[in-house]
Coordinates of C-alpha atoms in Angstrom, one line a residue:
Chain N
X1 CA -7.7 16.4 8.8
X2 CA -5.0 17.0 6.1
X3 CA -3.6 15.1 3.6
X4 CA -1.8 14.8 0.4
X5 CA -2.7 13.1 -3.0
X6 CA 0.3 13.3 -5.7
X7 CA -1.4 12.4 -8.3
X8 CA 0.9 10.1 -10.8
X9 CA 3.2 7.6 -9.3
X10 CA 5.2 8.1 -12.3
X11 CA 6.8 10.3 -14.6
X12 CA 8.9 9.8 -17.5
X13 CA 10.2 12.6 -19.3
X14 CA 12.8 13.5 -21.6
X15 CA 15.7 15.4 -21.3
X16 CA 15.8 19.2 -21.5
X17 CA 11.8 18.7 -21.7
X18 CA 9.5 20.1 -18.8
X19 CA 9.0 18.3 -15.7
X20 CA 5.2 18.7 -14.0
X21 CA 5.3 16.9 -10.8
X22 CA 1.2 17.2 -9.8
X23 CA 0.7 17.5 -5.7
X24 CA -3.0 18.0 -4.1
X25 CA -3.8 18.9 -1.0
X26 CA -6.8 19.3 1.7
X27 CA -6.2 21.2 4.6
X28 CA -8.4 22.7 7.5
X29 CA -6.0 25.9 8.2
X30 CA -3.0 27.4 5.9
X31 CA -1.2 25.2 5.6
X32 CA 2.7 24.7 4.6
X33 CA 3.7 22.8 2.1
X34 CA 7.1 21.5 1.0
X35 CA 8.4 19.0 -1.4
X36 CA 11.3 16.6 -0.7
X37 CA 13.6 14.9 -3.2
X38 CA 15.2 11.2 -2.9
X39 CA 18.2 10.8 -5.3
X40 CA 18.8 6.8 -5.5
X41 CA 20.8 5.3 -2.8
X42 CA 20.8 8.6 -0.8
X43 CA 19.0 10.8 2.1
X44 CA 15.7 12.5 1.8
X45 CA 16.6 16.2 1.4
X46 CA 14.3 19.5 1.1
X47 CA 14.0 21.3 -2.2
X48 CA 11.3 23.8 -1.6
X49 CA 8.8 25.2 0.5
X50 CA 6.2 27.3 1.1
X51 CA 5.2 29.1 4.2
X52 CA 2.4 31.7 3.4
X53 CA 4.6 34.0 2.0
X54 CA 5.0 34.2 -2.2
X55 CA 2.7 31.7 -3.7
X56 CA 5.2 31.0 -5.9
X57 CA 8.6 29.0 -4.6
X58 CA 11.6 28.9 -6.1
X59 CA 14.0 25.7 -4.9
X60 CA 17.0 24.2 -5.4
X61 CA 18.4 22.4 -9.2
X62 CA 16.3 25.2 -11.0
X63 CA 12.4 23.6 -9.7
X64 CA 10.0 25.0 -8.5
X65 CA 6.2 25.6 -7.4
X66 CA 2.8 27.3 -7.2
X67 CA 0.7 27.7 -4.3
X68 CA -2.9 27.8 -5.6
X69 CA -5.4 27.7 -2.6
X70 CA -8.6 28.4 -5.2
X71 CA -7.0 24.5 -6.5
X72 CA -5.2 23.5 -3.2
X73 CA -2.8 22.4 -5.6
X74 CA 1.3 22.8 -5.1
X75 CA 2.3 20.9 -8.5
X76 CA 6.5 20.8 -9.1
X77 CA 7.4 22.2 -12.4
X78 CA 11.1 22.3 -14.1
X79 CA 11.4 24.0 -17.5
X80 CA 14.1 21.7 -18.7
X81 CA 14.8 18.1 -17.4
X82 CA 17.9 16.8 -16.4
X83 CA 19.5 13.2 -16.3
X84 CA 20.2 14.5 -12.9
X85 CA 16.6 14.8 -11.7
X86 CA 15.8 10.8 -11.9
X87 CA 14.8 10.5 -8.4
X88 CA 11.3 10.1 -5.8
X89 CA 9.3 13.3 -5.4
X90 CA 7.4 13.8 -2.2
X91 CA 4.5 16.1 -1.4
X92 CA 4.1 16.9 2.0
X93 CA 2.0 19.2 4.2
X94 CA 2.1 20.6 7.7
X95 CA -1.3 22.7 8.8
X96 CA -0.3 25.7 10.7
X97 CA -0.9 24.9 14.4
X98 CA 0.5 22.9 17.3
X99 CA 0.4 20.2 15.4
X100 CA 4.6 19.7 13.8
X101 CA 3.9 16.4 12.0
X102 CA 4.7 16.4 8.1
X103 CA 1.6 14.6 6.2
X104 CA 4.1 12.6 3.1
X105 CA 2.5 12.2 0.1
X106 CA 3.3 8.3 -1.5
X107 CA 5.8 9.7 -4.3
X108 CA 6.2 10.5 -7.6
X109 CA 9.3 8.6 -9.5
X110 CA 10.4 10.9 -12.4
X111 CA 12.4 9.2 -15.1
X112 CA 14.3 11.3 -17.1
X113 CA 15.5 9.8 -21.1
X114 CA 17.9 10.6 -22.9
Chain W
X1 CA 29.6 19.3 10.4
X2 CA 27.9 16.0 10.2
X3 CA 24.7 15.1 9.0
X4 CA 22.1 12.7 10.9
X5 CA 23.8 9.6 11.1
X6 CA 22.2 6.2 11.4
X7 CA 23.0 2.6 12.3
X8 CA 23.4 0.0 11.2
X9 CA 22.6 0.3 8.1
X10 CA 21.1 -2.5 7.5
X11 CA 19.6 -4.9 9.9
X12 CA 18.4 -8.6 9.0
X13 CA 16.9 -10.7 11.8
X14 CA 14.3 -13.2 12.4
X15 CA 10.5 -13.1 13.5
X16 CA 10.5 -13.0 16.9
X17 CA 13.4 -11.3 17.7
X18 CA 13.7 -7.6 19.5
X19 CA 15.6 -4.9 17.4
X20 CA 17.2 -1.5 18.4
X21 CA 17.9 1.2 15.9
X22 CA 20.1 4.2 16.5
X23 CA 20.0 8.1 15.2
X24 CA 22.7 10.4 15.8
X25 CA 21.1 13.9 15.1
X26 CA 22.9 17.3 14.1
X27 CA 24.5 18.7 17.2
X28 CA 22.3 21.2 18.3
X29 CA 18.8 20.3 16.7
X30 CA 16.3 20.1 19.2
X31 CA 14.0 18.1 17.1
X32 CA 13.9 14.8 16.2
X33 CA 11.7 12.4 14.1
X34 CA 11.6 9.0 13.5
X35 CA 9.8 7.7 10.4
X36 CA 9.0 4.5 8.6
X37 CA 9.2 4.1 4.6
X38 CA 7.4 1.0 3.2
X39 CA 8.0 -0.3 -0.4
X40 CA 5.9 1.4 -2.2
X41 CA 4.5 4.0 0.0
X42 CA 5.5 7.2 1.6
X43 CA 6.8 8.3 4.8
X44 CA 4.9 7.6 7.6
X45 CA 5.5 9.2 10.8
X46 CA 6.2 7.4 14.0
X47 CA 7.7 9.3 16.6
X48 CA 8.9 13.4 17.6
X49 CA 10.6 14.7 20.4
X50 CA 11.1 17.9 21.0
X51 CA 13.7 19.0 23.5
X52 CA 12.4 17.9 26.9
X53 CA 8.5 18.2 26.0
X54 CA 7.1 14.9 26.0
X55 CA 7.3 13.0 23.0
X56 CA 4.4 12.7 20.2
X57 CA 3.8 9.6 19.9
X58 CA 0.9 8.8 18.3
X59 CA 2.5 7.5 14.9
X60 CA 3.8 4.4 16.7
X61 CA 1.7 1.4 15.2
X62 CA 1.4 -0.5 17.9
X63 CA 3.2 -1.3 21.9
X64 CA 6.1 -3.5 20.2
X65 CA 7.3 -0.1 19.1
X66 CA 9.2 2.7 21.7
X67 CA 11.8 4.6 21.1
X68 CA 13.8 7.1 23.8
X69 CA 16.0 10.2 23.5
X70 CA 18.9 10.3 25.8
X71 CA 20.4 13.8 27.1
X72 CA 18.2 15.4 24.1
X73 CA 20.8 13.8 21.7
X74 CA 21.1 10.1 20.4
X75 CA 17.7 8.3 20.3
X76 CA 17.1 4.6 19.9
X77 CA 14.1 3.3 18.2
X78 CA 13.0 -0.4 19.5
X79 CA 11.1 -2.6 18.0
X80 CA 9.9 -5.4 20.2
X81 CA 8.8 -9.2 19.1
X82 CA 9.5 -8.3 14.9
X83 CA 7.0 -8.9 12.8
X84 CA 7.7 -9.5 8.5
X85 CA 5.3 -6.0 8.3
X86 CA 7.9 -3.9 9.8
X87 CA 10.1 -5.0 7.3
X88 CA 11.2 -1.6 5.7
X89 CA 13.3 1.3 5.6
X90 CA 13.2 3.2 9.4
X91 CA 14.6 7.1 9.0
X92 CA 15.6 9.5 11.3
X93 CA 15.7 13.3 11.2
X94 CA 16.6 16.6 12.9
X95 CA 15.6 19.8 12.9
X96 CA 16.3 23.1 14.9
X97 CA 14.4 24.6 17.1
X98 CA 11.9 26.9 15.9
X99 CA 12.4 25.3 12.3
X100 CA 10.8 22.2 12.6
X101 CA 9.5 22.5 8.6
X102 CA 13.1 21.9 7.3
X103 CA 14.2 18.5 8.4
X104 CA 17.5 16.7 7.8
X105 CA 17.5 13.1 7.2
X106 CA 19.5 10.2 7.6
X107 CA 20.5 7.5 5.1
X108 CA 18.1 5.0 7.1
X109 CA 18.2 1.9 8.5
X110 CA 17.1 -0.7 6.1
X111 CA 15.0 -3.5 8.7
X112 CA 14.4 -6.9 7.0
X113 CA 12.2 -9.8 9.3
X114 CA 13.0 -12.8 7.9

């Protein structure tokens, strides 16, 4: 079975500092991963995935991430925070397959200081 | 055009009581997910229907909970006999056909059980 494990609940960081958002997954076929951001007050919306092709993603406001099967990690990186970024983080994985349901990680809620 | 669109936005009601939630998807997505968002935790799937396949329902936690797609458009997620646990935050999203990983959500229906 697969699943995600985002491994802080929270991030604080300081502006114009880099933003490491850590994602793990397990996952019995290649799987696809993605991460989702909720801004405050607004809709979930998608800021990057990953679909087998280039391990590593680029997505929208500058983030984005590694694939590393040898680590079944997909961590969220931004070189330099912005008070813009303050929002929940989700993980998520889908195996290849039949199977369309999205597996959510529980969040990460970056904080970003002035 | 228009996003996935919700109502109400809020909903307050008493134990007991039957509740019906609505999701307007983007015209033309065949997909459609319903998912629940408890504080505190991520998003946990409930319900996907898929243009006239039968639905996947296995996310739904228990009988009190159905939901129906009319015309492979507007779908109505009811909850029977509420219970305080399914207080939280019920969201809605579509996707297009063949592109099930990129999902657009709603704003979500905020469900409180007093």
């Amino acid at each position: 079975a697969q699943s995600v494990t985002q491994l802080d609940s929270h991030v604080s960081v300081s502006e114009g500092t880099p933003v490491l958002l850590r994602c793990n997954y397990s996952s019995s076929y290649s799987p696809s991963l993605f991460w989702y951001v909720q801004h405050p007050n607004k809709g979930l919306q998608l800021l990057l995935k990953y679909t087998s092709a280039a391990t590593l993603v680029k997505g929208i406001n500058g983030f984005e991430a590694e694939f590393k099967k040898s680590e079944t990690s997909f961590h969220l990186t931004k070189p330099s925070a912005h008070m813009s970024d303050a929002a929940e983080y989700f993980c998520v994985v889908r195996n290849a397959g039949n199977n369309r349901k999205l597996i959510w990680g529980l969040g990460t809620s970056l904080a970003v200081n002035p | 055009g228009a996003g996935v669109s919700q109502s109400p936005s809020n909903k307050v009601t008493e134990k007991g009581k039957d509740v019906e939630l609505r999701c307007d998807p983007i015209s033309g997505h065949t997909a459609l997910y319903w998912y629940r968002q408890s504080l505190g935790q991520g998003l946990e799937f409930l319900i996907y229907f898929q243009g006239n396949s039968a639905p996947d329902k296995s996310g739904l936690p228990s009988d009190r909970f159905s939901a129906e797609r009319t015309g492979g458009s507007v779908s109505t997620l009811t909850i029977q006999r509420t219970q305080q646990e399914d207080s939280a935050v019920y969201l809605c999203a579509s996707s297009r056909r063949g592109s099930t990983d990129t999902q657009y959500f709603g704003p979500g229906t905020r469900l409180t059980v007093l």
